[in-house]
Amino acid sequence: MAPATKKPPTKNPATKKKAAPGAQPSKAPASKAPPSKTYTAKAWGAGSATSKLAPLTIQRREPGPKDVQIEILWCGICHSDLHQVRDEWKEAMPTVYPCVPGHEIVGRVTKVGRDVKKVKEGDTAAVGCMVDSDRTCPSCRDGLEQFCEQMATFTYNGPDKHLGGVTYGGYSDSIVVDEHFVLRVPKKLDPASAAPLLCAGITTYSPLRHWKVGKGQKVGIVGLGGLGHMGVKIANALGARVVLFTTSPGKSADARRLGAHEVVVSKDAGAMLKQAASFDFILDTVSALHDLNAYLALLKRDGTLVQVGAPPQPVPISVFNLIFGRRSLAGSAIGGIRETQEMLDFCADHGFGADVEVIPVQKVNEAYDRLKKGDVKYRFVIDMASMK
Ligand code: NAP
Ligand code: ZN
């Protein structure tokens, strides 16, 4: 997704509004010859904030000594893809077009550079939201590449240090990534349902671990979408008592099946009141603007509300909800590479991936329309065989 940046986004070359070198709609003639040591990959992307996603060709670099080339087999559709493609985050992270989204990537290693140690040809491997960072700053040294002081390079719409222009994501038939940002996919995981773990999984696992959620705690998860359904599964696996807050009463039975001990329909004021001041921790995964004060009021003394959902608009907060009860409001961005591997292994050990609806790439625009309406159970995953 879109971790907050420490540098003004305007200094990020990727955010300048210009056409990205190395990519053009497949029907348009190339404006200049691609740089050497690249190859042409198939992809799907959007040419503007209002256009539908359509086939494109893009240039990928040939793998260097530390690079891994992956044939992409599965790619999840995150709500961040939709925010970015539609330029909904234009204030913080303007979109450079064409935009090829996708940061929940699982595939087969087809080539490795001579110095690569982490994976070998034929392995099932994964790529999440980042493909690079400075590797030397305190955050990178702590394994928190998402908070890199030079700003991590996101898998799409980030400045491409190798080819110029911006990076292109996983709605594509292949990708080339430095081995540091490649994850191993445990054999116990089904590869299609593992794909959403690369963003939805780690974005919920990381704060649940950071705030030490576990047995004896009452934990709320707000929103049962891609992130939320993983939050429910992981919080349950960590031993917490899990309460799911939803605007969709029809999701109650699924929420219980996924691991919620209780379901609260957040539009029901009486049901919300019954939960007042009873939570140790609440994780809010909602993609649209909504009232956070309603959730702050549900925290116990010293409880924490962590926001991972990223609505574009500023959120009004009543400070009294923080002052009384010494409550905290925090945010969290994806997770580092080491922790992402830990999360994949955790999910494999507990025997779950995401609940997915597999679609061919030709249905991606329909999937975006359904995502916008909250009509997904609970993550769309593109079967890249459909791109061939
Ligand atoms: P999603 O699958 O669309 O799920 C979002 C859920 O939020 C919906 O299913 C719905 O759940 C609820 N919701 C939607 N509109 C709502 C509204 N107006 N009021 C209240 N609830 C509403 O999205 P996702 O892929 O899980 O992503 C969720 C958000 O997290 C996005 O903003 C995304 O950009 C962000 N994100 C952040 C990070 C990070 O690092 N912090 C990483 C990935 C994604 P119910 O039907 O149950 O109410
Ligand atoms: Zn995401």
PDB file of C-alpha atoms in Angstrom, residues 217-224 228 231-233 235-236 240-246 248-249 251-266 268 270-276 278-279 295 298:
ATOM      1  CA  GLN A 217      -7.254  -9.519  25.200  1.00  0.00           C
ATOM      2  CA  LYS A 218     -10.395  -8.265  23.523  1.00  0.00           C
ATOM      3  CA  VAL A 219      -9.592  -7.143  19.996  1.00  0.00           C
ATOM      4  CA  GLY A 220     -11.788  -5.398  17.449  1.00  0.00           C
ATOM      5  CA  ILE A 221     -11.363  -5.624  13.686  1.00  0.00           C
ATOM      6  CA  VAL A 222     -13.249  -2.971  11.725  1.00  0.00           C
ATOM      7  CA  GLY A 223     -14.373  -3.882   8.185  1.00  0.00           C
ATOM      8  CA  LEU A 224     -14.569  -7.359   6.666  1.00  0.00           C
ATOM      9  CA  GLY A 228     -10.226  -7.263   7.696  1.00  0.00           C
ATOM     10  CA  GLY A 231      -7.119  -9.510  10.643  1.00  0.00           C
ATOM     11  CA  VAL A 232      -9.880 -11.753  12.008  1.00  0.00           C
ATOM     12  CA  LYS A 233      -7.996 -14.952  11.132  1.00  0.00           C
ATOM     13  CA  ALA A 235      -6.062 -12.191  15.744  1.00  0.00           C
ATOM     14  CA  ASN A 236      -7.935 -15.436  16.390  1.00  0.00           C
ATOM     15  CA  ALA A 240      -7.379 -12.998  21.306  1.00  0.00           C
ATOM     16  CA  ARG A 241     -11.135 -12.637  21.739  1.00  0.00           C
ATOM     17  CA  VAL A 242     -12.103 -11.181  18.345  1.00  0.00           C
ATOM     18  CA  VAL A 243     -15.013  -8.847  17.662  1.00  0.00           C
ATOM     19  CA  LEU A 244     -15.733  -7.921  14.054  1.00  0.00           C
ATOM     20  CA  PHE A 245     -17.336  -4.571  13.294  1.00  0.00           C
ATOM     21  CA  THR A 246     -19.099  -4.451   9.956  1.00  0.00           C
ATOM     22  CA  SER A 248     -22.766  -5.417   6.253  1.00  0.00           C
ATOM     23  CA  PRO A 249     -25.046  -7.583   8.415  1.00  0.00           C
ATOM     24  CA  LYS A 251     -21.224 -10.894   6.489  1.00  0.00           C
ATOM     25  CA  SER A 252     -21.923 -12.046  10.076  1.00  0.00           C
ATOM     26  CA  ALA A 253     -21.898 -15.793   9.427  1.00  0.00           C
ATOM     27  CA  ASP A 254     -18.689 -15.540   7.397  1.00  0.00           C
ATOM     28  CA  ALA A 255     -17.060 -13.458  10.123  1.00  0.00           C
ATOM     29  CA  ARG A 256     -17.766 -16.199  12.673  1.00  0.00           C
ATOM     30  CA  ARG A 257     -16.496 -18.888  10.291  1.00  0.00           C
ATOM     31  CA  LEU A 258     -13.305 -16.871   9.793  1.00  0.00           C
ATOM     32  CA  GLY A 259     -12.687 -16.658  13.544  1.00  0.00           C
ATOM     33  CA  ALA A 260     -14.712 -13.789  15.049  1.00  0.00           C
ATOM     34  CA  HIS A 261     -16.232 -14.611  18.452  1.00  0.00           C
ATOM     35  CA  GLU A 262     -18.734 -11.792  18.156  1.00  0.00           C
ATOM     36  CA  VAL A 263     -20.047  -9.579  15.342  1.00  0.00           C
ATOM     37  CA  VAL A 264     -21.296  -6.008  15.798  1.00  0.00           C
ATOM     38  CA  VAL A 265     -23.150  -4.158  13.052  1.00  0.00           C
ATOM     39  CA  SER A 266     -21.600  -0.725  13.404  1.00  0.00           C
ATOM     40  CA  ASP A 268     -26.593  -0.213  15.256  1.00  0.00           C
ATOM     41  CA  GLY A 270     -27.323   0.324  20.722  1.00  0.00           C
ATOM     42  CA  ALA A 271     -25.001  -2.569  19.843  1.00  0.00           C
ATOM     43  CA  MET A 272     -22.043  -0.141  19.676  1.00  0.00           C
ATOM     44  CA  LEU A 273     -22.910   1.324  23.088  1.00  0.00           C
ATOM     45  CA  LYS A 274     -22.828  -2.129  24.656  1.00  0.00           C
ATOM     46  CA  GLN A 275     -19.156  -2.408  23.630  1.00  0.00           C
ATOM     47  CA  ALA A 276     -18.092   0.913  25.231  1.00  0.00           C
ATOM     48  CA  SER A 278     -14.114  -2.706  26.662  1.00  0.00           C
ATOM     49  CA  PHE A 279     -11.360  -3.163  24.047  1.00  0.00           C
ATOM     50  CA  TYR A 295     -14.192   3.295  17.871  1.00  0.00           C
ATOM     51  CA  LEU A 298     -14.817   1.544  22.667  1.00  0.00           C
TER      52      LEU A 298
END
